Coordinates of C-alpha atoms in Angstrom, one line a residue:
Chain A
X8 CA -23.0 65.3 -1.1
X9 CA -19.6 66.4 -0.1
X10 CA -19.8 64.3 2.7
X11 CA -21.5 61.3 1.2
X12 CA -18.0 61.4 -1.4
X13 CA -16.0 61.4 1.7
X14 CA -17.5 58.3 3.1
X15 CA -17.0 56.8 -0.3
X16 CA -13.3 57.9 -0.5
X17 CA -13.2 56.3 2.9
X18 CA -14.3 52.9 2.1
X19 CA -12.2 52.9 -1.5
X20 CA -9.2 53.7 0.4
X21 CA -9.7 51.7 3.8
X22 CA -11.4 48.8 2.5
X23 CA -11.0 47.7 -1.1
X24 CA -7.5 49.5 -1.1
X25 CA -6.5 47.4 2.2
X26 CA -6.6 43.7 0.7
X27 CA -6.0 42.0 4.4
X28 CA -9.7 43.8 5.5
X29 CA -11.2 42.6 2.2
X30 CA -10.0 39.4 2.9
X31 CA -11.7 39.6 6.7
X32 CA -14.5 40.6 4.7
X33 CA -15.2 38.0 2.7
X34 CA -14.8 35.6 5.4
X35 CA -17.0 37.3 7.5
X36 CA -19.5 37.1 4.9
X37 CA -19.2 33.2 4.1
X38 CA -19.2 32.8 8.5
X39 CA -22.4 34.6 8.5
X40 CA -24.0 32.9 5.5
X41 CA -23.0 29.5 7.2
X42 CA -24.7 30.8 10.1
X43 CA -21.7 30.3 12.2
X44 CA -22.2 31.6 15.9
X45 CA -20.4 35.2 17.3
X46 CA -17.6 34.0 18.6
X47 CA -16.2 31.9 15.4
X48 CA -17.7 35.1 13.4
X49 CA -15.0 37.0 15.3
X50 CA -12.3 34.7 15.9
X51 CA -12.5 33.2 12.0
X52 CA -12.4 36.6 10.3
X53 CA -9.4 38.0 12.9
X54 CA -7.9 34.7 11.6
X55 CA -8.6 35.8 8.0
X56 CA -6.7 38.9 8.3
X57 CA -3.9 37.8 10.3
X58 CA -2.9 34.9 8.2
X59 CA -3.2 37.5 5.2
X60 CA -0.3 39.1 6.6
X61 CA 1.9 36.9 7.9
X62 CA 2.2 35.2 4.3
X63 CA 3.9 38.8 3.5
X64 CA 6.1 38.9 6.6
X65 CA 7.3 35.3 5.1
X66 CA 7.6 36.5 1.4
X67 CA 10.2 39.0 3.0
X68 CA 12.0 36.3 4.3
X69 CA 12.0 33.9 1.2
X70 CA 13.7 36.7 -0.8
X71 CA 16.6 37.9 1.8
X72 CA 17.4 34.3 1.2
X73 CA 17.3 34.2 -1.9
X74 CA 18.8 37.6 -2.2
X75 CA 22.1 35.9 -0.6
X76 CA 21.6 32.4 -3.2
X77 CA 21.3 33.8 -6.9
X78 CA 24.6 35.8 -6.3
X79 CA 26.7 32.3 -5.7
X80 CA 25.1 30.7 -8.7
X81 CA 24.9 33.3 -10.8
X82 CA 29.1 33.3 -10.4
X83 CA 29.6 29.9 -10.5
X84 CA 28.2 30.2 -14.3
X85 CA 29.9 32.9 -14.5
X86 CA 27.2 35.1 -15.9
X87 CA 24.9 38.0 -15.1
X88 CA 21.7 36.8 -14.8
X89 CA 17.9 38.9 -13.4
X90 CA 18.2 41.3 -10.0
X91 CA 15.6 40.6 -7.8
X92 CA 16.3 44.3 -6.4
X93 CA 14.2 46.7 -9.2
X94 CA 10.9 44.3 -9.4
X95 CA 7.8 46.0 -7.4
X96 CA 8.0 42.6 -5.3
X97 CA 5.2 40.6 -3.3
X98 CA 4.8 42.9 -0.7
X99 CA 4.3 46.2 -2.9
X100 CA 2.6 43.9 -4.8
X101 CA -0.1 43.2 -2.8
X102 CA -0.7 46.7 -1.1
X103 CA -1.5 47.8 -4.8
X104 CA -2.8 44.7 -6.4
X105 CA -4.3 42.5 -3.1
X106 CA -7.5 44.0 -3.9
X107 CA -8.1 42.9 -7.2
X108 CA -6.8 39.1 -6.5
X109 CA -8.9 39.3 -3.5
X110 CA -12.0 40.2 -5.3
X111 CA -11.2 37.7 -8.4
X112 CA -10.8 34.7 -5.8
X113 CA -14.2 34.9 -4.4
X114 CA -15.9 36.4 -8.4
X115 CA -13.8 33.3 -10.1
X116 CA -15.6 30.8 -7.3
X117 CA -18.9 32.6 -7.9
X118 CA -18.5 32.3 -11.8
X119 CA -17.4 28.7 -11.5
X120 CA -20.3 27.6 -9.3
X121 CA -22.4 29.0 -12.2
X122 CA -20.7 27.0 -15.0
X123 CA -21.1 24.0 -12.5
X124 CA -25.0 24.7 -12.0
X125 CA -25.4 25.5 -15.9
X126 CA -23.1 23.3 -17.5
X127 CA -22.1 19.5 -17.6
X128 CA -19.3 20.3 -16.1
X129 CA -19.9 20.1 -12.8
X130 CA -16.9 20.7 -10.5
X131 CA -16.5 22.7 -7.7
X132 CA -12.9 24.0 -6.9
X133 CA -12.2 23.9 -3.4
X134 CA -8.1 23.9 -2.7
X135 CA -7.8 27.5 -1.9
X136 CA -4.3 27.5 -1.8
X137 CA -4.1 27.2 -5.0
X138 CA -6.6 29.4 -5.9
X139 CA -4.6 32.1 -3.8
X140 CA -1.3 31.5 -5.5
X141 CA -2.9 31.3 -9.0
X142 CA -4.6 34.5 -9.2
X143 CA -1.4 36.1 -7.8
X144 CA 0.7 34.9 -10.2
X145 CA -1.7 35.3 -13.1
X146 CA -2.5 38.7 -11.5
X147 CA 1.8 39.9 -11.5
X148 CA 1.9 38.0 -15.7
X149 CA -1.0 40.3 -16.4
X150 CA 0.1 44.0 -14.4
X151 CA 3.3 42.7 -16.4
X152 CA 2.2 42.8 -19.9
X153 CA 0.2 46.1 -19.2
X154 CA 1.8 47.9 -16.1
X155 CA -1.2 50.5 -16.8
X156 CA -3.9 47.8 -16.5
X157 CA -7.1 49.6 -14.4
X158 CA -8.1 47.7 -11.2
X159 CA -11.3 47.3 -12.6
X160 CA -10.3 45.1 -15.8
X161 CA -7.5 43.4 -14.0
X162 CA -10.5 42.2 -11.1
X163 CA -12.8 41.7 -14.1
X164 CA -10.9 39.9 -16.5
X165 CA -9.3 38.0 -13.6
X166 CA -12.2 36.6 -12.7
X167 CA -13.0 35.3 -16.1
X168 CA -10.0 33.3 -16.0
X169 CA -9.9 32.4 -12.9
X170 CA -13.7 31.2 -13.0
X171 CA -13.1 29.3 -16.3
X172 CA -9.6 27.6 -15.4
X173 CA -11.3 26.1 -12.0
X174 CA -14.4 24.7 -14.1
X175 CA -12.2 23.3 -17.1
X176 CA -9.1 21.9 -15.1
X177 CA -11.2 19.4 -13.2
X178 CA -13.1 18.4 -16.3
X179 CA -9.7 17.9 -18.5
X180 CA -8.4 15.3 -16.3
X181 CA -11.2 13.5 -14.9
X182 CA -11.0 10.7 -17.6
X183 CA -7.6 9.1 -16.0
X184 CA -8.8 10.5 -12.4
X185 CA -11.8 8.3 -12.5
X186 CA -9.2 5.7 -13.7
X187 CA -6.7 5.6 -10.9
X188 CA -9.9 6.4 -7.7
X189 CA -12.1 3.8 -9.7
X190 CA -14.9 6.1 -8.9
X191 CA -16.5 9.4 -10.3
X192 CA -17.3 10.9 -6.9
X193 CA -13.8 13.4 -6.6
X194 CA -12.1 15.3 -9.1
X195 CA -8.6 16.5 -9.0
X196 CA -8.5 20.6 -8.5
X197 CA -4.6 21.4 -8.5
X198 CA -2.2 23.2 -10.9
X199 CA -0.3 20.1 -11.8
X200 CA -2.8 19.4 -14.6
X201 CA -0.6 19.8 -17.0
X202 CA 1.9 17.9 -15.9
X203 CA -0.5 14.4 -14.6
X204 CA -1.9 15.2 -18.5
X205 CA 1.7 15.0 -20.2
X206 CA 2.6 11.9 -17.3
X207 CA -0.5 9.9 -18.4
X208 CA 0.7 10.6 -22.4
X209 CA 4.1 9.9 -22.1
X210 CA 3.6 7.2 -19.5
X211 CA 1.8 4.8 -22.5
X212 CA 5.2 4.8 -24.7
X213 CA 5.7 2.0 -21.5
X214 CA 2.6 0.8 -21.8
X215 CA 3.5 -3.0 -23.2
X216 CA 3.7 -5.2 -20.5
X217 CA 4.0 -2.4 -18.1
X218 CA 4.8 -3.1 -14.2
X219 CA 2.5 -0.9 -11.6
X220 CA 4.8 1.1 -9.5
X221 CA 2.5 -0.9 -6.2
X222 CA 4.1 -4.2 -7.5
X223 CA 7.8 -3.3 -6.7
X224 CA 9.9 -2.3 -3.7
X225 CA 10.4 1.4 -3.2
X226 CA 13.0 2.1 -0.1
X227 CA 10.6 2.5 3.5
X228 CA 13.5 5.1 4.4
X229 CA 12.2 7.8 1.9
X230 CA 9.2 8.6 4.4
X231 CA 11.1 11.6 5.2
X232 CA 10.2 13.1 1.6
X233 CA 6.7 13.3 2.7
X234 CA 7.7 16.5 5.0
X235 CA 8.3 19.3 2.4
X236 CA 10.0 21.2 5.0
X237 CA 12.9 18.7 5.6
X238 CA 13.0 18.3 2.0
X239 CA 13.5 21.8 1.2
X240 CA 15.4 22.5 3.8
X241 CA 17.8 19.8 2.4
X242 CA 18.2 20.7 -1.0
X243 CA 18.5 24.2 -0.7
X244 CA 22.0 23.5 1.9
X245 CA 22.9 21.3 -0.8
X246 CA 23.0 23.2 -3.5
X247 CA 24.1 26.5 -1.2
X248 CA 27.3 24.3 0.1
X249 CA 28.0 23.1 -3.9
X250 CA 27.9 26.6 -4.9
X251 CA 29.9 27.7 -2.1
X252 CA 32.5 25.1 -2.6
X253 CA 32.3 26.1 -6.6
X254 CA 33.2 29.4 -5.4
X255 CA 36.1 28.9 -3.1
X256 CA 37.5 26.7 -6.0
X257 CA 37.3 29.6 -8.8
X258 CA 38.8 32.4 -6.2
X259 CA 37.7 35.1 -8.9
X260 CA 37.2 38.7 -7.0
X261 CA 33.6 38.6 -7.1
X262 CA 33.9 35.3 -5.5
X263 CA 35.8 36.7 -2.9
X264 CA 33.2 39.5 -2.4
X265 CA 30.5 36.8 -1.9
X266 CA 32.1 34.9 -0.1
X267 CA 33.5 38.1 2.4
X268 CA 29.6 38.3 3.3
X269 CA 29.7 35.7 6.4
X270 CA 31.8 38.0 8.3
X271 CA 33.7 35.6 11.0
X272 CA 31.1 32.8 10.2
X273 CA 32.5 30.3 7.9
X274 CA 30.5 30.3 4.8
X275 CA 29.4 27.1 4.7
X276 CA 27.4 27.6 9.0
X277 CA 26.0 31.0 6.9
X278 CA 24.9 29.1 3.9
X279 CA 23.2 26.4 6.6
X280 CA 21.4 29.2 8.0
X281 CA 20.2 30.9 4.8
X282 CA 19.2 27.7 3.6
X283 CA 17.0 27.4 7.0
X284 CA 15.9 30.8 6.7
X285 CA 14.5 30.0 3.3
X286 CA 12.6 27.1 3.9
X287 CA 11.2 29.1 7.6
X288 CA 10.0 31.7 5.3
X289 CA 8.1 29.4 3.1
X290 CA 6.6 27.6 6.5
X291 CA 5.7 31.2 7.6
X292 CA 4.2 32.2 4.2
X293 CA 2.1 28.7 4.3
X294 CA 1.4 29.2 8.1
X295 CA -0.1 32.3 7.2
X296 CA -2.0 30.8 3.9
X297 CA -3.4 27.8 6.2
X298 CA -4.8 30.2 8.6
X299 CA -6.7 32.6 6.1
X300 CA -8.1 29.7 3.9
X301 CA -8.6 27.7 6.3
X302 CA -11.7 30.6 7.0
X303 CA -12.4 30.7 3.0
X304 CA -13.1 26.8 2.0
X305 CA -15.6 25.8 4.9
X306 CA -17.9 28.9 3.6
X307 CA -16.9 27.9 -0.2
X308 CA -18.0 25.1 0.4
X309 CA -21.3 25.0 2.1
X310 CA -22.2 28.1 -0.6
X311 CA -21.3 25.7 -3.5
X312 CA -22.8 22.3 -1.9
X313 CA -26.4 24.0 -1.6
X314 CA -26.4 26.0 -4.7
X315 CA -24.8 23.2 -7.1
X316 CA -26.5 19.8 -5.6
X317 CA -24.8 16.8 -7.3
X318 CA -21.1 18.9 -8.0
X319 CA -17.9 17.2 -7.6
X320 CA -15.5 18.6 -5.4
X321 CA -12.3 19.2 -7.2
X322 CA -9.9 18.6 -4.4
X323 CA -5.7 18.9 -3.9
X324 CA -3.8 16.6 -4.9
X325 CA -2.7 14.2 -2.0
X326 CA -6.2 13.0 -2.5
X327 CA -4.7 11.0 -5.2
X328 CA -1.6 9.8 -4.0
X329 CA -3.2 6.9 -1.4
X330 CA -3.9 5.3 -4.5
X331 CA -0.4 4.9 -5.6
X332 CA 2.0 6.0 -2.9
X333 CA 5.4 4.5 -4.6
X334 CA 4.5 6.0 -7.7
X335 CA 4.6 9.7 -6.0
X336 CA 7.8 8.8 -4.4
X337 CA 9.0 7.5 -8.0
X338 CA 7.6 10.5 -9.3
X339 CA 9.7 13.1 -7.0
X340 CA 12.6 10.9 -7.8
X341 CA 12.6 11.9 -11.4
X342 CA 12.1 14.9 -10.7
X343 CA 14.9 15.8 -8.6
X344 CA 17.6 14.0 -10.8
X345 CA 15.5 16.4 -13.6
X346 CA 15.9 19.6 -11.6
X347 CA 19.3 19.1 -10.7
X348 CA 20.3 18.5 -14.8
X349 CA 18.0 21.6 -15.7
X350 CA 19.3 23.8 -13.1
X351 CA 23.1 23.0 -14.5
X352 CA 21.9 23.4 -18.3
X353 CA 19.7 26.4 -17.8
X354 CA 22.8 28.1 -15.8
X355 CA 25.4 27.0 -18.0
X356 CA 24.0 28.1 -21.3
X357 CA 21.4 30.8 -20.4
X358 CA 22.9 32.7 -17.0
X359 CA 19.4 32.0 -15.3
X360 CA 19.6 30.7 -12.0
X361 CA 16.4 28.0 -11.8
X362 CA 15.1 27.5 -8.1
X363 CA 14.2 23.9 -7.9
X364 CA 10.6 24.5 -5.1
X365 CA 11.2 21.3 -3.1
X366 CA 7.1 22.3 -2.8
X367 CA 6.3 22.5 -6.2
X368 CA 8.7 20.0 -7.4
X369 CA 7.3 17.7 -4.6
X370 CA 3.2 17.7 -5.4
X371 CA 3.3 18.1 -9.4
X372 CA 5.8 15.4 -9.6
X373 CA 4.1 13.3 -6.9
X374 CA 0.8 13.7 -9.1
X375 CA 2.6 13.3 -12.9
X376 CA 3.8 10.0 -11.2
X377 CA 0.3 8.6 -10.0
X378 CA -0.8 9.6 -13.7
X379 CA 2.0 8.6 -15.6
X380 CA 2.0 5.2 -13.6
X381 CA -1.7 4.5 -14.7
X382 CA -0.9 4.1 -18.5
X383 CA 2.8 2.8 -17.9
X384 CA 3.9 1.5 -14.8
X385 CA 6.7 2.6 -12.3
X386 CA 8.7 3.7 -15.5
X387 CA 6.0 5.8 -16.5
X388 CA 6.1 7.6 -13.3
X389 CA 9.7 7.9 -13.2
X390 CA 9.4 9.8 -16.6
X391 CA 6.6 11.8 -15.2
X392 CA 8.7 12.9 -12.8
X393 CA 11.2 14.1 -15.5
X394 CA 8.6 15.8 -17.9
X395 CA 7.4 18.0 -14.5
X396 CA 11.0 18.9 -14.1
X397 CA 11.3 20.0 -17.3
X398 CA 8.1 21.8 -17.6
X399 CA 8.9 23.6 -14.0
X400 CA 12.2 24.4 -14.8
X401 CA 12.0 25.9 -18.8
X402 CA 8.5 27.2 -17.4
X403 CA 10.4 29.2 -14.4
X404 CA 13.0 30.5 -17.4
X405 CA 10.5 31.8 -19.2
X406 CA 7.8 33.2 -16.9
X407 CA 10.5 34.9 -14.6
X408 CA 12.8 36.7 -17.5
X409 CA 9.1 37.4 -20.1
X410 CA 6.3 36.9 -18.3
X411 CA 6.5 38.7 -14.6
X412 CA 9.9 39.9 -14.7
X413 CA 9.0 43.7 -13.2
X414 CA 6.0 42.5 -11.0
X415 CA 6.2 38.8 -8.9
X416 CA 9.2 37.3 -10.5
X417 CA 10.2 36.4 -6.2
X418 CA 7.0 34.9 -5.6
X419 CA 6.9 32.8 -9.0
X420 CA 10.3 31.3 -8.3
X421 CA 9.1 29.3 -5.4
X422 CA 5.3 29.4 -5.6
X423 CA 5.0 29.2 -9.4
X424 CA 4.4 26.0 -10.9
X425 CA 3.0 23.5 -14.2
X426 CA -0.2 25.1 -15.3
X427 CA 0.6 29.0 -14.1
X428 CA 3.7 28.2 -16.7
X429 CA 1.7 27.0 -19.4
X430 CA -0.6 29.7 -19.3
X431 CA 1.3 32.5 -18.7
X432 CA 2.4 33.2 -22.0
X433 CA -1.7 32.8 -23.0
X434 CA -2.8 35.3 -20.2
X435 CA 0.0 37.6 -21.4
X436 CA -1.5 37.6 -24.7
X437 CA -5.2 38.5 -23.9
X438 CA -3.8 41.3 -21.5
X439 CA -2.2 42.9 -24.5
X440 CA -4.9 42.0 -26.4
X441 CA -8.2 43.0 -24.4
X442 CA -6.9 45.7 -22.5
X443 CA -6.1 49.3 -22.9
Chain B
X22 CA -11.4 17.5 23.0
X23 CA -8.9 18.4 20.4
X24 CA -8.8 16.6 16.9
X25 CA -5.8 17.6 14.3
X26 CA -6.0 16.3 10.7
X27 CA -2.9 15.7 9.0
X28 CA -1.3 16.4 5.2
X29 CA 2.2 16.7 4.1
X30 CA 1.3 21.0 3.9
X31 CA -1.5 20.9 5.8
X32 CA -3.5 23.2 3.0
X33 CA -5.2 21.7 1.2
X34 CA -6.1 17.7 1.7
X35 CA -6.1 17.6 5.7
X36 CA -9.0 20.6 5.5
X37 CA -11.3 18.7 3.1
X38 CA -10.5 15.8 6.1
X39 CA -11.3 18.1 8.8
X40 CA -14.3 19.6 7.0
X41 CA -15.5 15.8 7.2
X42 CA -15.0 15.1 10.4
X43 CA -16.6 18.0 11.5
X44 CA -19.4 16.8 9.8
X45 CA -19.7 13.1 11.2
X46 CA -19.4 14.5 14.7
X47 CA -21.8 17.1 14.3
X48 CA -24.0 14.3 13.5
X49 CA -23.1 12.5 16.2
X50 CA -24.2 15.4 18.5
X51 CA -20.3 15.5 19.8
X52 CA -18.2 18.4 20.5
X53 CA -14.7 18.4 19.7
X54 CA -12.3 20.7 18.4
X55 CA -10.8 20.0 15.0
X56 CA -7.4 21.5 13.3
X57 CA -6.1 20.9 10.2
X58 CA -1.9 20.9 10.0
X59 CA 0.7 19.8 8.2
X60 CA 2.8 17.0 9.0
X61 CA 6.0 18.9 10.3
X62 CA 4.2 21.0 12.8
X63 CA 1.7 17.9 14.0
X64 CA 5.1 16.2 15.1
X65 CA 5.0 18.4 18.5
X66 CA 1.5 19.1 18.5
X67 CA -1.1 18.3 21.5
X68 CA -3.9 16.6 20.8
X69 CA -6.3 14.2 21.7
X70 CA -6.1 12.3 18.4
X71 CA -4.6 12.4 15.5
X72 CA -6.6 11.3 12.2
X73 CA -3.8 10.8 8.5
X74 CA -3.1 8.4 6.1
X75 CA -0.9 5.8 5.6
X76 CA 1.2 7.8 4.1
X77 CA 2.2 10.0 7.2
X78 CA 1.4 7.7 9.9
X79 CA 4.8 6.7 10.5
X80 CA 6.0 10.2 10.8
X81 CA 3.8 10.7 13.8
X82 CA 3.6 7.4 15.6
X83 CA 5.7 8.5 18.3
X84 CA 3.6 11.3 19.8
X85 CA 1.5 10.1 23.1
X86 CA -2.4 10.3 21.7
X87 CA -3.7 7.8 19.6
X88 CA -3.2 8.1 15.7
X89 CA -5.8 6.6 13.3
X90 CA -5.5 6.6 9.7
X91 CA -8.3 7.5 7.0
X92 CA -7.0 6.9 3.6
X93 CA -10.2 8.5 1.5
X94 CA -11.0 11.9 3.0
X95 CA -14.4 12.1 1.5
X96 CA -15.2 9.0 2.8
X97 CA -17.4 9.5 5.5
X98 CA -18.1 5.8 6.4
X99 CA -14.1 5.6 7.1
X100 CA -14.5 8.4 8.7
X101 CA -16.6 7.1 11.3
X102 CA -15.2 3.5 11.4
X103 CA -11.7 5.6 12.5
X104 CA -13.4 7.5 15.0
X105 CA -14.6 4.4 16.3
X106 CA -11.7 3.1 16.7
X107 CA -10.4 5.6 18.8
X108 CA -13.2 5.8 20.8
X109 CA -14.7 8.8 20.2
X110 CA -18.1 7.2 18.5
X111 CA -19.3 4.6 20.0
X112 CA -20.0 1.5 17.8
X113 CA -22.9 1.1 15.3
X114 CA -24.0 4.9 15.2

């Protein structure tokens, strides 16, 4: 008996406590179903695991960056805003928790395939990337409100979510989806819900004689946009270099001890180089996302195609934006000139030093602008862009300081976007409430 | 053969793509490898053929295979017709 509790302890410990071997796991299990021959068996769930933890080896990067960024713009307000220093942090994080987001990935897919089979709604969520991210951050805003939470009602009640948000997200926006495809065979399965909903609302205040954003001239040199990386990369310097320059003006002693940090490098080649080490550690942490769900979807898929015949796929976002390409490009426009404005108000009055995501900023405003261009033309996507601004940017304010300021709060500032916002304060409220 | 499929991440859209394609070759009876990336990386990738949309296409029109676009990623019909183009299916299957 002794021995059979061993074997037990075992597997607890080395499998379902190891979430990079759960992940392998699972996508072993979806190969096999799918009938995939040995050597993808082998190669796909090595795959699995190793993109599993490269995204940590990135998340380590993002915050030495970032570690190095708040400092500057927290003086140039002049304020004391959040440490990142005393949170447990992604990779803690996921050595304790990986388990539980693991298991609520592949129970919330199960549980949404059986809404889709039993109900009329019948969507299938397949952009694992956001599936990943989402139960993460929903996973930190929920150890958060109840740091004492058990595994077993955090996988559980995860799940729930989870499985419910994927089968109801689809559903809420298919109405202006169907609208701007012109068909019903897609649905939209991304976090910028909220966002496209609040575009498409907003956008019909424009509505009256309203110009489509396809009808007018947007600039061919703004291709570059389309690579997050550049874009990213780009605003990060520029905000690094304005704070730096901020700094050198003010000459306060804490400025100087910031500034002291580059050694013989001028601050301005070390603030180049953070900024490029910030957007690398967000192409590692994707790298490593690509490579694990890149295993996950394929299986997801062929699971959810023969069990629910007749679904919809509810798929990423750029599957919308051939329809409307200038109004994503508007879209991010608004946007930006909206993060920049928050990130100055939010600092100057509250201390709290926003992170505009180039990533985030990019896709949800790219997707309000295709929705808000539907009901009210090129100005409508322009505003879109400035509601998703605004949404990120208060959303970032109050999820980071209430909602996951001991568990995530690194991950959320770059990775957490419209919808996780919006339901943050929601999820924080059944935790309290359902769990003890 | 090599095939990449192309997104701005290279998560989430060019996946669905390369699911697809996987598909209309496997029909086809041909054997090819196929990647999904995004568009950064793509830029000095080696490939036989590169499959995006309009979108991205001009951000990888200088590498030395040929690049086709497919603008509806669920669309196996363009799909093939793109695949076709490039040569890889041979008219009318």
């Amino acid at each position: 008996m002794s021995e059979f509790l061993g074997v037990l302890r075992w597997i607890t410990v080395n499998i379902f406590g190891e979430a990079s071997i759960l992940i392998g796991l699972i996508v072993l299990l979806g190969l096999v179903l799918q009938g995939k021959p040995l050597a993808d068996i082998v190669s796909g769930t090595l795959k699995g695991i190793l993109g599993f933890l490269i995204i940590g080896a990135g998340a380590g990067i993002i915050v030495s960056a970032l570690l190095i960024f708040q400092p500057i713009w927290t003086e140039v307000f002049g304020l004391s805003s959040m440490s990142l220093t005393n949170i447990i942090g992604q990779v803690h994080f996921t050595e304790r928790y990986g388990s539980s987001v693991t298991i609520a990935i592949a129970g919330g897919f199960a549980l949404n395939l059986l809404l889709a089979r039993l109900t009329c709604f019948k969507y299938i969520y397949l952009t694992g990337h956001m599936m990943f991210w989402t139960t993460m951050i929903f996973a930190g805003v929920m150890v958060n409100s109840n740091p004492a939470i058990s595994g077993l009602q955090l996988t559980l009640m995860l799940t729930v979510i989870m499985g419910l948000y994927w089968t109801l997200q689809p559903a809420l926006v298919q109405p202006w989806v169907r609208k701007i495809t012109g068909n019903d065979n897609v649905a939209l399965g991304h976090t910028s819900a909220s966002v496209a909903l609040l575009g498409a609302l907003f956008g019909q205040i424009f509505a009256a004689n309203k110009i489509s954003s396809e009808d007018i001239k947007v600039p061919k040199k703004l291709g570059f946009l389309r690579d997050s990386n550049v874009v990213t990369a780009l605003t990060m310097s520029l905000l690094f270099f304005i704070g730096t320059f901020i700094l050198q003006i003010k000459g306060t002693p804490k400025a100087a001890e910031i500034l002291v940090q580059s050694g013989d490098l001028s601050f301005y080649i070390y603030a180049l180089k953070q900024s490029l080490m910030f957007t690398g550690g967000i192409a590692v942490v994707l790298l490593g996302v690509r490579m694990f769900i890149g295993e996950m979807v394929p299986a997801f898929n062929g699971i959810g195609s023969r069990l629910v015949p007749g679904a919809k796929p509810a798929l990423d976002c750029p599957i919308l934006f051939n329809f409307a390409p200038n109004a994503v490009v508007l879209g991010f426009v608004g946007a930006f000139v909206g993060s920049l404005l928050w990130l100055t108000l939010i600092g100057r009055y509250t201390g709290y030093v926003f992170i505009p995501s180039m990533i985030v900023i990019f896709f949800h405003a790219g997707t309000a602008g295709v929705f808000g261009n539907i009901t009210g033309g090129y100005k409508g996507a322009l505003l879109a862009g400035f509601i998703t601004s605004t949404v990120v940017a208060w959303g970032q304010y109050f999820c980071v300081n209430y909602f996951i300021s001991n568990t995530i709060p690194d991950t959320a500032l770059w990775a957490g976007d419209s919808d996780m916002f919006v339901l943050a304060p929601l999820i924080a409220a059944l935790t309290r409430l359902l769990t003890f | 053969m090599k095939i990449l499929t192309v997104c701005g991440l290279g998560m989430g859209s060019s996946l669905i793509l390369k699911m697809n394609v996987e598909s209309v070759l496997k029909q086809q009876g041909i054997q090819a490898s196929v990647e999904h990336m995004d568009v950064s990386s793509a830029a000095s990738a080696n490939a036989d053929l590169v499959i995006t949309n309009a979108e991205l296409v001009d951000n990888l029109r200088h590498l030395s295979c040929p690049v086709v676009i497919v603008n509806n990623y669920i669309d196996s019909k363009e799909i093939a017709q793109a695949l076709e183009q490039a040569g890889i299916l041979t008219r009318g299957a």
